[in-house]
Each structure stands twice: as C-alpha cells, then as structure tokens.
Amino acid sequence: MITLNRIPAADPVLEAESFWWQPLAVVGLKVLVVFVIGLVGTMFMVWFERKIVAGMQNRVGPNKAGPFGLLQTLADGTKLFFKEDLIPEKADPFVFRIAPFLAFVPAFLVWAVIPLGGDFTNGHDGTVTWFGEVTRVQLADPPIGVLLVLAMSSIAVYGVMLAGWSSGSKYPLLGSVRASAQMISYEAALGLSLAAVLMTAGTLSTSGIVSAQSSITNWHLLSTGIVPFVVFLIAMTAELNRPPFDLVEAEQELVGGFHTEYSSIRFALFFLAEFMNVISMSALLVTLFLGGPQPLYLGGTDIFAVLGPFGGTAWLLLKVFAFLYMYVWFRATLPRLRYDQLMNLGWKVLIPISLGWFILLAALQVARDSDVSGLRYSLVVAGCLIGIALAYMLFQAALNVARRNREAEGAAY
Amino acid sequence: MELLVFVLASVMVLAGAIGVIAYNNPVHAALGLVLTLFGIAVHFVSMEAHFLAAVQVIVYAGAIVVLFLFVIMLLGVDRAEDLSVEPFQIQRPLAVIVGVAISGLVIAAVVRGRSTLGEQLKSGVPGDDNIRELARSLFSDNVFAFELTSVLLIVAVVGTVVLTRRQRGGASK
C-alpha cells in the first residue's frame, strides 16, 4: 500500500488516504488516452484540413496513402523523421534545440484540463466510476483549471520567440517579433472575454464550468450574451496564428516565419504543436461556451444517449468538429489581414468591447445578487447603457484625436 | 514526496538564479530567470497556492520576461558583453552593498516571522476557497492599495508614451 498525503488533489481519485493499483491504472490510462488523442487527432486534423481546402478549391487533395489519403500525414511525418536535421551556422545551438519543445509541450498540457466526457446528464457532476474508483474523464481537474490554459498559452510564446531569435537569420527574427507581439496583444482580449465566463460560472475549474451549463439557456454562449464568445473566437484564431491572422508565417514577406531555418523533426514538432493547438483550443472554446460534454436535448431527447457513458464524449467531439470545420473554412476563404489592421482590431476593437461587456455583466450580476426589484433592475440596465454610450463616445473621440495628430505629423495611409 | 518536490524546485530556482548571473548572453540570462520563476511556481503548487502559481507563470514568465526578451531582440543587444570595461565605476561596489542588504533583510524577515508564518499556514484553506479568500482580502481590506497600484501603472504607461513622443515639424498648429 502506498500512502500519499497532501498531494494537491487534481483528481478525486487521488484524494484517498491510501490506495492500491486501481487509481494508478486509472491515471495511467487517462494519460495514455490524452496522449493518443493529441497525436492521432492532430494527424487527422492535418488530413481533414487538406481535404476540405482541396474540396473548396475544386481539387482532389491527398488520396494516395491509405483509404481517402487518411495516412498521408503519417507518411509525411515519417519522411520528416528521416530528413537531415540542419542547424544553421549562426544559430544559437542550445536555444535552437529547445525552442520546438517549448512550443510542443504546452500544446499537449492544455489537454490535461479539458473535460473529455463524463456523465453530465440530469444534473450529475460529471464523475464516472472506473475500476471501482470515482474519477473524471479529464486528466486533471485543478482548482485553477482555465488559468492553466492561459499559462500554457503564454509559455507557447517562448517557443515561437526563441525559435525566431536563435535561428540567427533575419526573416525568422522578424517573424517571431511579429508573432509574439500578436500573441501578447490578443491574449488580453482572450483573457477578458474568458473572465466574463468565469464570472458567470463562479469557478475556475473546467469541470465546474461545464456543470454550470446544464441546459442550453445556461450555456455561456447565451448567458454571457454572444459578445464574449465572438471576441474569444477571434482572439483565439489570432492566438493560434491561423488564417486570416497568419501574419506570423506570411510566406510572401517572411519566407516561412519563425520556423524558416527549421527542418526535419524539429519542424515537425512546430507543425504538430500548431495543429494540436487548433484542436485543444477548439475543445476549450466548447468547454467554456457550449457546455463541453453536456448533451443538447433535441425535442427532449439526447440523441447520443444510446452510447451510454460515451454520450458526453460524442457530444464534445461533435461540437469540436464544428469548430474545426469552421477554422478550415476560414483558411479557405478569408484573405490575410495587414499588420496594422491586425493591431487595430486587437487593441481598438476587441479589448474595449470585451472590457466593456465584462463590466456590464459584472454590474448586472451585482444587481441580481442584491435581489433588486423589477423597476430598480431596469434602472441598473439603463444606467449601464448610458455608461457604455458615454465610454464609447469618449473612446471614439480619443481615437479621432490620435488619428488627427498622426496625420498632422505626416502619416499617410 | 513533499521533500522531493521541494528539493527539485529549489534546484530549479537556484540553477536559474545562478544562470541569470553567470551567462554572458542576455537571452540566456533571461531564460535562466524563467527557470527560477517556474521553480517558484512549483513551490507555490506544493504549498497548495494554486492560484499564485498560475499567476506567477502567466504574469512573470508569460508577460514580463517575454517583454525582456522582446526588448533584447528589438535593441539587438543579444550579444555577449565585454565585462572588463566598466562605464560606471561605482556601479559594482554599490551592487554588492545593495545585494548584501537585501539578502540580510530577507533573512531577517524569515527569522523574525518564523513563528507567525507557521500559524497562518494551519488556518489556510485549500482549493477554490483559496482564490475566494484572496479576492476577498484584495477587494475589501486592501482595495485602496490595489486601486492605487493600477493608477500607478497607468501613470507609468502614459508617462512613457509622452516621453517617447517626439514633436515633429508641422505637429504644432
């Protein structure tokens, strides 16, 4: 018997005073599943994207390796393994070597806090029983949940930044400076729209956030008003460096962006991290705004109820899939933004909107918590609206003054 | 278990701290700083201060050191410096004095506060309540200091913008 006290209990399975092999088996299995989902999901995501984009452009796309070309990514990955691993002469060897891992490891760790399934139907709290142990279908459920994701996305900036710097070449450096500026700018909007969800849910833990969205009217998509969802979606696309925000690797300007000098398996790691981030951030979006594994009752019935304990997972996959398709759609249809447009959108549109909406939600929450009557409540709403209108006018005035100053100084655009 | 975590995290902190001083290349030194901050975050986790750990990583590692790196890259000072040339003669002796003084202060604080520190740990609440407790203290008892800090930051930002802004010809009408 192993006795472990005072382990930070990130999983109900580890809270027992003493335990034998079952909890270890459960945790081991979960680690394995998360790892495999991460890798296999990424593999199919690459295939999916190539196939859909090909379809939208009236091409066939990968169709040689395996049925429907499903194994194309595997073939490409194997090829990358056997290519020569080149380290440029002017590169900083140590930093050049660790940068891909700094991009790759955070992408994996995000999976740890995402509820991948579980029984949330009829007000259950999402725990399941495996091998006689009560656990959650997520690798870890720390009390800080969502903050871990934010921490990981801020670590991922290092991968991009150091890769560009350590390459010892100007295009990667420019690409990485652009990338990190973009990621830092949009992290603010991302965090602010996320804060609206956290305030409505009243908890930071991802399983708690899912539990709070027990019916479609409770989904944070609706209960926070659509605005945080839209801001989060845009900020997330920018954070992932996906089109139309893929200035980081604008081929016409920067060759390939921060990973220009990378080849072989190191490049594969960047590639893998990028696609894995797309999937894990979509899963996060679904967790935060669309109830994660919560079923959607169509006419009073849960269509995945036949799958029993895997119903939640099926719902999660379905919802994530919709967003993955959307990302591919973005890539196939939207042209890339210009750099100043990107920064304008981030700082002058998304951040003010998400901040204003957050304050509005906070005011309404306070009014609701203090149980004011109908008339008083509408007064609060009216006050909020007037406040927002005033703030908007002030903000526009400030922007106009700034623009006039710039134009007076001879800026032309 | 706890001892193992403590030793590993402390090794991280110390190795990072030594790295910050010993590396000639500013980028490597900044990475050493990241290692130190991570070690401190691990310490926070092992003391069940999850929120502080997350904030440590998000704010210090994720924002502040990234900013350092940004400045280093943009200014192009990412080469090893020749340390034998000293532009300010008094800088090094002063640095030694300040360093010793700060170490002394920290040691004195730990020694004096040893008894009270233990007592507060016992009354600590783990998990979600931890965050709630922190928020309550920040937004009720210490709200004035909290708001003042944010005003200070705004003043710093505005000041920087005003100082770096050059008035070019034709700007003053």
Coordinates of C-alpha atoms in Angstrom, one line a residue:
Chain A
M1 CA 0.0 0.0 0.0
I2 CA 1.2 3.4 -0.9
T3 CA 0.2 6.3 1.4
L4 CA 0.4 9.8 0.0
N5 CA -0.8 12.7 2.0
R6 CA -1.2 16.3 0.9
I7 CA -0.8 15.6 -2.8
P8 CA -2.5 18.6 -4.4
A9 CA -5.6 16.7 -5.4
A10 CA -6.2 17.4 -9.0
D11 CA -8.3 14.3 -9.4
P12 CA -10.8 12.9 -7.0
V13 CA -9.2 9.5 -7.5
L14 CA -6.0 10.7 -5.7
E15 CA -7.8 12.1 -2.6
A16 CA -7.9 8.8 -0.8
E17 CA -5.7 8.4 2.2
S18 CA -4.3 5.2 0.9
F19 CA -4.7 3.4 -2.4
W20 CA -3.5 0.4 -4.3
W21 CA -3.2 -0.1 -8.1
Q22 CA -6.6 1.0 -9.3
P23 CA -6.1 4.8 -9.1
L24 CA -2.7 4.4 -10.7
A25 CA -4.2 2.4 -13.5
V26 CA -6.9 5.0 -14.0
V27 CA -4.5 7.9 -14.1
G28 CA -2.1 5.9 -16.4
L29 CA -4.9 5.1 -18.7
K30 CA -6.0 8.7 -18.8
V31 CA -2.5 9.9 -19.6
L32 CA -2.3 7.4 -22.4
V33 CA -5.7 8.4 -23.8
V34 CA -4.9 12.1 -23.7
F35 CA -1.5 11.5 -25.4
V36 CA -3.0 9.3 -28.1
I37 CA -5.9 11.7 -28.7
G38 CA -3.5 14.5 -29.0
L39 CA -1.3 12.8 -31.6
V40 CA -4.0 10.9 -33.6
G41 CA -6.3 13.9 -33.6
T42 CA -3.6 16.1 -34.9
M43 CA -2.8 13.6 -37.6
F44 CA -6.4 13.6 -38.8
M45 CA -6.8 17.3 -38.4
V46 CA -4.0 17.8 -41.0
W47 CA -5.7 15.4 -43.3
F48 CA -9.1 17.0 -42.7
E49 CA -7.8 20.4 -43.4
R50 CA -6.1 19.4 -46.6
K51 CA -9.1 17.5 -47.8
I52 CA -11.6 20.2 -47.1
V53 CA -9.5 23.0 -48.5
A54 CA -9.0 20.9 -51.6
G55 CA -12.7 20.3 -51.9
M56 CA -13.4 24.1 -51.6
Q57 CA -10.8 24.7 -54.3
N58 CA -12.1 22.1 -56.6
R59 CA -9.1 19.8 -56.2
V60 CA -8.9 16.2 -55.0
G61 CA -6.4 16.6 -52.2
P62 CA -4.4 13.8 -50.6
N63 CA -5.8 10.4 -51.9
K64 CA -2.9 8.0 -52.3
A65 CA -1.8 6.9 -48.9
G66 CA -4.4 4.7 -47.3
P67 CA -8.2 5.0 -47.8
F68 CA -9.1 8.6 -48.8
G69 CA -5.5 9.5 -48.2
L70 CA -6.0 9.2 -44.5
L71 CA -2.5 8.1 -43.9
Q72 CA -0.9 11.0 -45.8
T73 CA 0.1 12.8 -42.6
L74 CA 1.7 9.6 -41.3
A75 CA 3.7 9.3 -44.5
D76 CA 4.8 13.0 -44.3
G77 CA 5.7 12.6 -40.6
T78 CA 7.9 9.6 -41.4
K79 CA 9.5 11.4 -44.2
L80 CA 10.3 14.4 -41.9
F81 CA 11.9 12.0 -39.4
F82 CA 14.4 10.8 -41.9
K83 CA 15.3 14.2 -43.3
E84 CA 18.6 15.8 -42.4
D85 CA 18.4 17.8 -39.2
L86 CA 20.1 21.1 -40.1
I87 CA 21.3 23.6 -37.5
P88 CA 22.4 26.9 -39.2
E89 CA 26.0 28.0 -38.5
K90 CA 24.9 31.3 -36.9
A91 CA 22.2 29.7 -34.8
D92 CA 22.4 29.5 -31.0
P93 CA 22.6 25.7 -30.7
F94 CA 21.1 25.2 -27.3
V95 CA 18.1 27.6 -27.7
F96 CA 17.6 26.4 -31.2
R97 CA 17.2 22.9 -29.9
I98 CA 14.8 23.6 -27.0
A99 CA 12.5 26.0 -28.9
P100 CA 10.4 23.3 -30.6
F101 CA 9.8 21.6 -27.3
L102 CA 8.7 24.9 -25.7
A103 CA 6.1 25.1 -28.5
F104 CA 5.1 21.4 -28.3
V105 CA 4.8 20.6 -24.6
P106 CA 2.3 23.4 -23.7
A107 CA 0.1 22.3 -26.6
F108 CA -0.1 18.9 -25.0
L109 CA -0.6 20.1 -21.5
V110 CA -3.7 22.0 -22.4
W111 CA -5.4 18.7 -23.0
A112 CA -5.0 17.8 -19.3
V113 CA -7.7 20.1 -18.0
I114 CA -10.3 19.7 -20.7
P115 CA -13.3 17.5 -19.7
L116 CA -13.3 14.9 -22.5
G117 CA -16.6 13.3 -21.5
G118 CA -18.4 12.1 -18.4
D119 CA -21.9 12.0 -17.2
F120 CA -23.3 15.5 -17.0
T121 CA -26.9 14.5 -17.8
N122 CA -29.7 15.3 -15.4
G123 CA -27.5 17.4 -13.2
H124 CA -24.8 14.8 -12.5
D125 CA -21.5 16.3 -11.7
G126 CA -19.6 14.5 -14.4
T127 CA -17.8 11.9 -12.4
V128 CA -17.6 8.4 -13.6
T129 CA -16.6 5.1 -11.9
W130 CA -13.8 3.1 -13.4
F131 CA -12.3 0.0 -11.7
G132 CA -14.4 0.9 -8.6
E133 CA -12.8 4.4 -8.4
V134 CA -14.7 7.7 -8.8
T135 CA -12.9 9.9 -11.3
R136 CA -13.5 12.4 -14.0
V137 CA -13.0 11.9 -17.7
Q138 CA -10.2 14.5 -17.8
L139 CA -6.6 14.1 -16.8
A140 CA -6.6 16.7 -14.0
D141 CA -9.2 19.0 -12.5
P142 CA -7.1 21.5 -10.6
P143 CA -9.0 24.4 -8.9
I144 CA -7.3 26.8 -11.2
G145 CA -8.4 24.9 -14.4
V146 CA -8.7 27.6 -17.0
L147 CA -5.7 29.6 -15.7
L148 CA -3.5 26.6 -16.6
V149 CA -4.6 27.0 -20.2
L150 CA -3.7 30.7 -20.1
A151 CA -0.3 29.9 -18.5
M152 CA 0.4 27.3 -21.2
S153 CA -0.6 29.7 -24.0
S154 CA 1.8 32.3 -22.5
I155 CA 4.6 29.7 -22.4
A156 CA 3.9 28.8 -26.0
V157 CA 5.0 32.4 -26.9
Y158 CA 8.5 31.4 -25.8
G159 CA 8.7 28.6 -28.4
V160 CA 7.9 31.0 -31.2
M161 CA 10.0 33.8 -30.0
L162 CA 13.1 31.8 -29.2
A163 CA 12.9 29.8 -32.4
G164 CA 13.0 33.0 -34.4
W165 CA 15.8 34.6 -32.4
S166 CA 18.0 31.5 -32.2
S167 CA 17.9 30.9 -35.9
G168 CA 20.4 33.7 -36.4
S169 CA 18.7 34.9 -39.5
K170 CA 16.6 38.0 -40.2
Y171 CA 13.3 36.5 -41.6
P172 CA 12.7 34.2 -38.6
L173 CA 13.6 37.1 -36.3
L174 CA 11.1 39.4 -37.9
G175 CA 8.5 36.6 -37.9
S176 CA 9.0 35.9 -34.3
V177 CA 8.8 39.5 -33.2
R178 CA 5.6 39.8 -35.2
A179 CA 4.3 36.6 -33.7
S180 CA 5.0 37.4 -30.1
A181 CA 3.5 40.9 -30.5
Q182 CA 0.4 39.4 -31.9
M183 CA 0.1 36.7 -29.3
I184 CA 0.6 39.1 -26.4
S185 CA -1.9 41.6 -27.8
Y186 CA -4.6 39.1 -28.3
E187 CA -4.0 37.4 -25.0
A188 CA -5.5 40.4 -23.4
A189 CA -8.8 40.2 -25.3
L190 CA -8.8 36.4 -24.8
G191 CA -8.4 36.8 -21.1
L192 CA -11.1 39.5 -20.8
S193 CA -13.7 37.5 -22.7
L194 CA -12.8 34.5 -20.7
A195 CA -13.2 36.4 -17.4
A196 CA -16.9 37.0 -18.4
V197 CA -17.4 33.3 -18.5
L198 CA -15.6 32.7 -15.2
M199 CA -17.6 35.4 -13.5
T200 CA -20.9 33.8 -14.7
A201 CA -19.8 30.3 -13.8
G202 CA -18.4 31.4 -10.5
T203 CA -15.5 29.0 -10.7
L204 CA -12.2 28.5 -12.4
S205 CA -12.3 24.7 -12.7
T206 CA -13.2 23.4 -16.1
S207 CA -15.5 20.7 -14.8
G208 CA -17.3 23.3 -12.7
I209 CA -17.7 25.5 -15.8
V210 CA -19.2 22.5 -17.6
S211 CA -21.5 21.7 -14.7
A212 CA -22.8 25.3 -14.7
Q213 CA -24.1 24.9 -18.3
S214 CA -26.7 22.3 -17.6
S215 CA -29.2 23.4 -20.2
I216 CA -28.9 25.3 -23.4
T217 CA -30.2 28.5 -21.8
N218 CA -27.3 28.1 -19.3
W219 CA -24.7 27.7 -22.0
H220 CA -22.3 30.6 -21.6
L221 CA -22.8 31.4 -25.2
L222 CA -26.2 32.7 -24.3
S223 CA -25.9 33.5 -20.6
T224 CA -23.0 35.9 -21.2
G225 CA -24.6 37.3 -24.3
I226 CA -23.0 36.4 -27.6
V227 CA -20.3 39.1 -27.4
P228 CA -17.6 37.3 -25.2
F229 CA -18.0 34.2 -27.4
V230 CA -17.3 36.2 -30.6
V231 CA -14.4 38.0 -29.1
F232 CA -13.0 34.8 -27.7
L233 CA -13.3 33.2 -31.1
I234 CA -11.5 36.0 -32.9
A235 CA -8.8 36.3 -30.3
M236 CA -8.3 32.6 -30.3
T237 CA -7.9 32.5 -34.1
A238 CA -5.2 35.2 -33.7
E239 CA -3.6 33.4 -30.8
L240 CA -3.4 30.2 -32.9
N241 CA -1.8 32.2 -35.8
R242 CA -4.5 30.7 -38.1
P243 CA -5.7 32.5 -41.2
P244 CA -6.8 35.3 -41.5
F245 CA -4.3 36.1 -38.7
D246 CA -1.4 34.1 -40.0
L247 CA 0.9 37.1 -40.5
V248 CA 3.5 35.1 -38.5
E249 CA 4.2 33.0 -41.4
A250 CA 3.2 35.3 -44.2
E251 CA 5.1 33.5 -47.0
Q252 CA 5.3 36.4 -49.3
E253 CA 7.0 38.6 -46.8
L254 CA 8.8 36.3 -44.4
V255 CA 9.7 33.1 -46.3
G256 CA 8.2 30.8 -43.6
G257 CA 8.1 32.9 -40.5
F258 CA 9.8 31.9 -37.3
H259 CA 10.5 28.3 -38.4
T260 CA 12.2 29.2 -41.7
E261 CA 15.5 27.7 -40.6
Y262 CA 14.0 24.5 -39.1
S263 CA 14.0 21.3 -40.8
S264 CA 13.4 17.6 -40.2
I265 CA 11.8 16.6 -36.9
R266 CA 12.2 20.0 -35.2
F267 CA 10.0 21.5 -37.9
A268 CA 7.6 18.6 -37.5
L269 CA 7.3 19.5 -33.8
F270 CA 6.3 23.1 -34.6
F271 CA 3.8 21.8 -37.2
L272 CA 2.4 19.3 -34.7
A273 CA 2.1 21.9 -32.0
E274 CA 0.2 24.3 -34.3
F275 CA -2.4 21.7 -35.3
M276 CA -2.7 20.3 -31.8
N277 CA -3.3 23.8 -30.5
V278 CA -6.1 24.2 -33.0
I279 CA -7.9 21.2 -31.7
S280 CA -7.2 21.8 -28.0
M281 CA -8.3 25.4 -28.2
S282 CA -11.5 24.4 -30.0
A283 CA -12.1 22.0 -27.2
L284 CA -11.6 24.8 -24.7
L285 CA -14.0 27.0 -26.6
V286 CA -16.6 24.3 -26.5
T287 CA -15.9 23.7 -22.8
L288 CA -16.3 27.4 -22.0
F289 CA -19.2 28.5 -24.1
L290 CA -21.0 25.4 -25.4
G291 CA -21.2 23.1 -22.4
G292 CA -18.4 20.7 -23.4
P293 CA -19.7 17.2 -23.0
Q294 CA -23.2 18.5 -22.0
P295 CA -25.9 16.9 -24.2
L296 CA -28.2 19.1 -26.2
Y297 CA -31.8 17.9 -25.9
L298 CA -33.4 18.0 -29.3
G299 CA -37.1 17.7 -28.7
G300 CA -36.5 16.4 -25.2
T301 CA -34.2 13.5 -26.2
D302 CA -30.4 13.2 -26.1
I303 CA -29.5 11.6 -29.5
F304 CA -26.3 10.2 -28.1
A305 CA -28.0 8.5 -25.1
V306 CA -27.6 5.2 -26.9
L307 CA -23.9 5.4 -26.5
G308 CA -24.3 5.3 -22.7
P309 CA -21.2 6.5 -20.8
F310 CA -19.6 7.7 -24.0
G311 CA -22.5 10.1 -24.9
G312 CA -20.7 13.0 -23.4
T313 CA -17.6 12.3 -25.4
A314 CA -19.7 12.1 -28.5
W315 CA -21.2 15.5 -27.9
L316 CA -17.8 17.0 -27.2
L317 CA -16.4 15.6 -30.4
L318 CA -19.4 16.8 -32.4
K319 CA -19.1 20.3 -31.1
V320 CA -15.3 20.4 -31.5
F321 CA -15.7 19.1 -35.0
A322 CA -18.0 22.0 -36.0
F323 CA -15.3 24.5 -34.9
L324 CA -12.5 22.6 -36.7
Y325 CA -14.5 22.8 -39.8
M326 CA -15.0 26.5 -39.3
Y327 CA -11.3 27.0 -39.0
V328 CA -10.6 25.2 -42.2
W329 CA -13.4 27.3 -43.8
F330 CA -11.7 30.5 -42.5
R331 CA -8.4 29.3 -44.1
A332 CA -10.0 28.6 -47.4
T333 CA -12.0 31.8 -47.7
L334 CA -10.5 34.7 -45.8
P335 CA -7.6 36.8 -47.0
R336 CA -4.8 37.7 -44.6
L337 CA -5.1 40.9 -42.6
R338 CA -2.5 43.7 -42.9
Y339 CA -0.3 44.1 -39.8
D340 CA -1.8 47.5 -38.8
Q341 CA -5.3 46.1 -39.3
L342 CA -4.5 43.3 -37.0
M343 CA -3.2 45.6 -34.3
N344 CA -6.2 48.0 -34.7
L345 CA -8.6 45.1 -34.4
G346 CA -6.9 43.8 -31.3
W347 CA -6.4 46.9 -29.4
K348 CA -9.1 49.3 -30.5
V349 CA -11.9 46.9 -31.1
L350 CA -11.7 43.6 -29.2
I351 CA -10.1 44.8 -26.0
P352 CA -12.5 47.7 -25.4
I353 CA -15.5 45.6 -26.3
S354 CA -14.6 42.7 -24.1
L355 CA -13.7 45.0 -21.2
G356 CA -16.9 47.0 -21.5
W357 CA -19.0 43.8 -21.8
F358 CA -17.3 42.4 -18.7
I359 CA -18.1 45.5 -16.7
L360 CA -21.7 45.4 -17.9
L361 CA -22.0 41.7 -16.9
A362 CA -20.5 42.5 -13.5
A363 CA -23.0 45.3 -12.9
L364 CA -25.9 43.1 -13.8
Q365 CA -24.6 40.3 -11.7
V366 CA -24.3 42.6 -8.7
A367 CA -27.9 43.9 -9.3
R368 CA -29.1 40.3 -9.4
D369 CA -27.2 39.2 -6.4
S370 CA -28.6 42.0 -4.3
D371 CA -32.2 41.0 -5.3
V372 CA -33.4 44.3 -6.5
S373 CA -37.0 44.6 -7.7
G374 CA -38.0 44.9 -11.4
L375 CA -38.0 48.7 -11.6
R376 CA -34.7 49.0 -9.9
Y377 CA -33.2 46.4 -12.1
S378 CA -34.3 48.2 -15.3
L379 CA -32.8 51.4 -13.8
V380 CA -29.5 49.5 -13.4
V381 CA -29.7 48.3 -17.0
A382 CA -30.5 51.9 -18.2
G383 CA -27.5 53.2 -16.2
C384 CA -25.2 50.7 -17.7
L385 CA -26.4 51.5 -21.2
I386 CA -25.8 55.2 -20.6
G387 CA -22.4 54.5 -19.2
I388 CA -21.4 52.3 -22.2
A389 CA -22.6 55.0 -24.6
L390 CA -20.5 57.7 -22.8
A391 CA -17.5 55.4 -22.7
Y392 CA -17.9 54.6 -26.4
M393 CA -18.1 58.3 -27.3
L394 CA -15.0 59.2 -25.2
F395 CA -13.1 56.3 -26.8
Q396 CA -14.0 57.4 -30.3
A397 CA -13.1 61.0 -29.6
A398 CA -9.7 59.8 -28.3
L399 CA -9.2 57.7 -31.4
N400 CA -10.1 60.7 -33.6
V401 CA -7.6 63.0 -31.9
A402 CA -4.9 60.4 -32.2
R403 CA -5.6 59.9 -35.9
R404 CA -5.6 63.7 -36.5
N405 CA -2.3 64.0 -34.7
R406 CA -0.7 61.3 -36.7
E407 CA -2.0 62.8 -40.0
A408 CA -0.6 66.2 -38.9
E409 CA 2.7 64.5 -38.4
G410 CA 2.6 63.3 -42.0
A411 CA 1.5 59.7 -41.6
A412 CA -0.1 58.6 -44.8
Y413 CA -2.3 55.6 -45.1
Chain B
M1 CA 7.2 13.2 -1.6
E2 CA 7.0 16.8 -0.5
L3 CA 10.7 16.8 0.3
L4 CA 11.5 15.6 -3.2
V5 CA 9.3 18.3 -4.8
F6 CA 10.9 20.9 -2.6
V7 CA 14.5 19.8 -3.5
L8 CA 13.7 19.7 -7.2
A9 CA 12.0 23.0 -7.2
S10 CA 14.8 24.6 -5.2
V11 CA 17.4 23.2 -7.5
M12 CA 15.5 24.8 -10.4
V13 CA 15.3 28.2 -8.6
L14 CA 19.0 28.2 -7.7
A15 CA 20.2 27.0 -11.0
G16 CA 18.1 29.6 -12.7
A17 CA 19.4 32.3 -10.4
I18 CA 23.0 31.3 -11.0
G19 CA 22.3 31.2 -14.7
V20 CA 21.0 34.8 -14.7
I21 CA 24.3 36.0 -13.3
A22 CA 26.7 33.6 -15.0
Y23 CA 25.5 33.7 -18.6
N24 CA 27.1 36.3 -20.8
N25 CA 24.4 36.3 -23.3
P26 CA 21.3 38.4 -22.2
V27 CA 18.9 36.0 -23.8
H28 CA 20.3 33.0 -21.9
A29 CA 20.2 35.0 -18.7
A30 CA 16.5 35.8 -19.3
L31 CA 15.9 32.1 -19.8
G32 CA 17.6 31.4 -16.5
L33 CA 15.1 33.9 -15.0
V34 CA 12.3 31.9 -16.5
L35 CA 13.6 28.8 -14.9
T36 CA 13.7 30.5 -11.5
L37 CA 10.2 31.8 -11.8
F38 CA 9.0 28.2 -12.7
G39 CA 10.7 26.8 -9.7
I40 CA 8.9 29.3 -7.5
A41 CA 5.6 28.4 -9.2
V42 CA 6.3 24.7 -8.3
H43 CA 6.9 25.8 -4.7
F44 CA 3.5 27.6 -4.7
V45 CA 1.8 24.5 -6.1
S46 CA 3.4 22.2 -3.4
M47 CA 2.0 24.7 -0.8
E48 CA -1.4 24.4 -2.4
A49 CA -1.4 28.0 -3.5
H50 CA -2.5 27.1 -7.0
F51 CA -3.7 30.5 -7.9
L52 CA -0.4 32.1 -7.0
A53 CA 1.4 29.5 -9.1
A54 CA -0.8 30.2 -12.1
V55 CA -0.4 33.9 -11.8
Q56 CA 3.3 33.5 -11.3
V57 CA 3.6 31.7 -14.6
I58 CA 1.1 33.9 -16.5
V59 CA 2.4 37.3 -15.3
Y60 CA 6.1 36.8 -14.7
A61 CA 7.1 34.1 -17.1
G62 CA 4.4 34.9 -19.7
A63 CA 4.4 38.6 -19.7
I64 CA 7.4 40.2 -18.0
V65 CA 10.2 38.0 -19.2
V66 CA 8.7 37.9 -22.7
L67 CA 8.9 41.7 -22.6
F68 CA 12.5 41.5 -21.5
L69 CA 13.2 39.2 -24.5
F70 CA 11.3 41.5 -26.8
V71 CA 13.4 44.5 -25.8
I72 CA 16.6 42.5 -26.0
M73 CA 15.7 41.3 -29.5
L74 CA 14.5 44.7 -30.8
L75 CA 17.5 46.6 -29.5
G76 CA 19.8 43.9 -30.8
V77 CA 21.9 43.7 -27.6
D78 CA 21.7 39.9 -27.8
R79 CA 25.5 39.5 -27.9
A80 CA 27.8 38.7 -25.1
E81 CA 29.1 41.9 -23.5
D82 CA 32.7 42.6 -22.6
L83 CA 32.6 42.8 -18.9
S84 CA 36.1 44.1 -18.4
V85 CA 35.0 47.6 -19.5
E86 CA 33.1 49.4 -16.8
P87 CA 31.2 52.6 -17.8
F88 CA 30.1 53.5 -14.2
Q89 CA 32.9 52.9 -11.8
I90 CA 30.8 53.0 -8.7
Q91 CA 28.2 50.5 -10.0
R92 CA 29.8 47.3 -8.8
P93 CA 30.6 48.2 -5.2
L94 CA 27.1 49.6 -4.9
A95 CA 25.6 46.4 -6.4
V96 CA 27.4 44.4 -3.8
I97 CA 26.2 46.6 -0.9
V98 CA 22.6 46.5 -2.1
G99 CA 22.7 42.7 -2.7
V100 CA 24.0 42.0 0.8
A101 CA 21.5 44.4 2.3
I102 CA 18.5 42.8 0.5
S103 CA 19.7 39.3 1.5
G104 CA 20.1 40.5 5.1
L105 CA 16.5 41.9 5.0
V106 CA 15.0 38.7 3.6
I107 CA 16.8 36.5 6.1
A108 CA 15.8 38.8 9.0
A109 CA 12.2 38.8 7.9
V110 CA 12.1 35.0 7.7
V111 CA 13.8 34.5 11.1
R112 CA 11.5 37.0 12.8
G113 CA 8.4 35.8 11.1
R114 CA 9.1 32.1 11.5
S115 CA 6.5 31.5 14.3
T116 CA 3.7 33.6 12.7
L117 CA 4.3 32.0 9.2
G118 CA 3.6 28.5 10.6
E119 CA 0.3 29.6 12.2
Q120 CA -1.1 31.2 9.1
L121 CA -0.3 28.0 7.2
K122 CA -2.5 26.0 9.5
S123 CA -5.5 28.2 9.0
G124 CA -5.1 28.2 5.3
V125 CA -7.9 26.9 3.1
P126 CA -7.1 24.8 0.0
G127 CA -8.7 24.8 -3.4
D128 CA -11.3 27.1 -4.7
D129 CA -11.7 28.8 -1.3
N130 CA -8.1 29.9 -1.5
I131 CA -8.9 32.1 -4.5
R132 CA -12.1 33.4 -2.9
E133 CA -10.1 34.3 0.3
L134 CA -7.5 36.1 -1.8
A135 CA -10.1 38.0 -3.7
R136 CA -12.0 39.0 -0.6
S137 CA -8.9 40.4 1.0
L138 CA -7.8 42.1 -2.2
F139 CA -11.1 43.8 -2.9
S140 CA -12.2 44.6 0.6
D141 CA -9.4 45.2 3.1
N142 CA -6.7 46.2 0.6
V143 CA -8.8 47.7 -2.1
F144 CA -7.2 51.1 -1.8
A145 CA -3.7 49.9 -2.3
F146 CA -4.9 47.7 -5.1
E147 CA -6.5 50.6 -7.0
L148 CA -3.6 52.9 -6.3
T149 CA -1.3 50.3 -7.9
S150 CA -3.4 50.3 -11.0
V151 CA -3.3 54.1 -11.1
L152 CA 0.5 53.9 -10.8
L153 CA 0.7 51.6 -13.7
I154 CA -1.5 53.9 -15.9
V155 CA 0.7 56.8 -14.9
A156 CA 3.8 54.9 -15.9
V157 CA 2.3 54.0 -19.3
V158 CA 1.1 57.5 -20.1
G159 CA 4.4 58.9 -18.9
T160 CA 6.3 56.6 -21.2
V161 CA 4.1 57.5 -24.2
V162 CA 4.5 61.2 -23.5
L163 CA 8.3 61.0 -23.0
T164 CA 9.0 58.9 -26.1
R165 CA 6.7 61.0 -28.4
R166 CA 8.7 63.4 -30.5
Q167 CA 7.0 66.5 -31.8
R168 CA 7.9 66.6 -35.5
G169 CA 7.6 69.6 -37.8
G170 CA 4.0 70.6 -38.6
A171 CA 2.7 68.9 -35.5
S172 CA 2.1 72.1 -33.6
K173 CA -0.6 74.1 -35.3

